[in-house]
Short mmCIF file of C-alpha atoms in Angstrom, two decimals:
data_model
loop_
_atom_site.label_atom_id
_atom_site.label_comp_id
_atom_site.label_asym_id
_atom_site.label_seq_id
_atom_site.Cartn_x
_atom_site.Cartn_y
_atom_site.Cartn_z
CA UNK Z 1 2.39 -3.64 14.91
CA UNK Z 2 0.80 -2.07 17.95
CA UNK Z 3 3.19 0.85 18.18
CA UNK Z 4 3.58 2.01 21.75
CA UNK Z 5 0.94 -0.31 23.23
CA UNK Z 6 2.50 -2.66 25.77
CA UNK Z 7 1.54 -6.17 26.82
CA UNK Z 8 -0.36 -4.95 29.87
CA UNK Z 9 -2.51 -2.64 27.73
CA UNK Z 10 -3.26 -5.45 25.28
CA UNK Z 11 -4.28 -7.74 28.16
CA UNK Z 12 -6.61 -5.06 29.54
CA UNK Z 13 -8.22 -4.61 26.11
CA UNK Z 14 -8.68 -8.38 25.75
CA UNK Z 15 -10.17 -8.62 29.25
CA UNK Z 16 -12.66 -5.84 28.49
CA UNK Z 17 -13.56 -7.52 25.19
CA UNK Z 18 -14.10 -10.80 27.04
CA UNK Z 19 -16.40 -9.10 29.53
CA UNK Z 20 -18.37 -7.28 26.84
CA UNK Z 21 -18.75 -10.05 24.26
CA UNK Z 22 -18.40 -13.17 26.37
CA UNK Z 23 -16.28 -16.26 25.78
CA UNK Z 24 -18.51 -17.66 23.02
CA UNK Z 25 -18.45 -14.58 20.79
CA UNK Z 26 -14.75 -13.75 21.22
CA UNK Z 27 -13.36 -16.41 18.81
CA UNK Z 28 -15.96 -15.41 16.23
CA UNK Z 29 -15.00 -11.75 16.56
CA UNK Z 30 -11.31 -12.63 16.28
CA UNK Z 31 -11.96 -14.60 13.12
CA UNK Z 32 -13.93 -11.72 11.60
CA UNK Z 33 -11.22 -9.26 12.56
CA UNK Z 34 -8.56 -11.51 11.00
CA UNK Z 35 -10.51 -11.72 7.76
CA UNK Z 36 -10.99 -7.96 7.70
CA UNK Z 37 -7.28 -7.34 8.27
CA UNK Z 38 -6.40 -9.83 5.53
CA UNK Z 39 -8.70 -8.07 3.06
CA UNK Z 40 -7.34 -4.68 4.08
CA UNK Z 41 -3.74 -5.82 3.51
CA UNK Z 42 -4.69 -7.41 0.19
CA UNK Z 43 -6.40 -4.23 -0.99
CA UNK Z 44 -3.50 -2.11 0.25
CA UNK Z 45 -0.98 -4.26 -1.64
CA UNK Z 46 -3.06 -4.06 -4.83
CA UNK Z 47 -3.28 -0.28 -4.47
CA UNK Z 48 0.49 0.00 -3.97
CA UNK Z 49 1.10 -2.19 -7.02
CA UNK Z 50 -1.20 0.01 -9.10
CA UNK Z 51 0.66 3.12 -7.96
CA UNK Z 52 4.03 1.53 -8.80
CA UNK Z 53 2.75 0.53 -12.24
CA UNK Z 54 1.44 4.04 -12.92
CA UNK Z 55 4.69 5.57 -11.75
CA UNK Z 56 6.63 3.24 -14.04
CA UNK Z 57 4.42 4.20 -17.01
CA UNK Z 58 4.89 7.90 -16.28
CA UNK Z 59 8.66 7.49 -16.06
CA UNK Z 60 8.72 5.54 -19.33
CA UNK Z 61 6.64 8.20 -21.10
CA UNK Z 62 8.89 10.93 -19.72
CA UNK Z 63 11.96 9.05 -20.97
CA UNK Z 64 10.36 8.65 -24.41
CA UNK Z 65 9.58 12.38 -24.55
CA UNK Z 66 13.14 13.17 -23.51
CA UNK Z 67 14.49 10.88 -26.24
CA UNK Z 68 12.23 12.50 -28.84
CA UNK Z 69 13.36 15.93 -27.70
CA UNK Z 70 17.03 14.92 -27.86
CA UNK Z 71 16.56 13.40 -31.32
CA UNK Z 72 14.84 16.55 -32.53
CA UNK Z 73 17.56 18.74 -31.03
CA UNK Z 74 20.32 16.57 -32.50
CA UNK Z 75 18.81 16.48 -35.97
CA UNK Z 76 18.28 20.23 -35.90
CA UNK Z 77 21.86 21.00 -34.94
CA UNK Z 78 23.34 18.67 -37.55
CA UNK Z 79 21.29 20.35 -40.28
CA UNK Z 80 22.46 23.76 -39.20
CA UNK Z 81 26.13 22.76 -38.95
#
């Protein structure tokens, strides 16, 4: 989740946050951050689902067009033959 950030770097960040915001505000900030991350993930998942649905629709329409084209080509060749 944190990529190349190690435990020591995380502890330093938490210590700085504790010094800046104090022990009373830190749980409140953590809760707010958790809610924000949850909403971000939820929105991201909804966006990905929308993209998958659109991609599926496009593929279905392309398949329908291909079928129509094949049917037109097949009917045209049988009339000529």
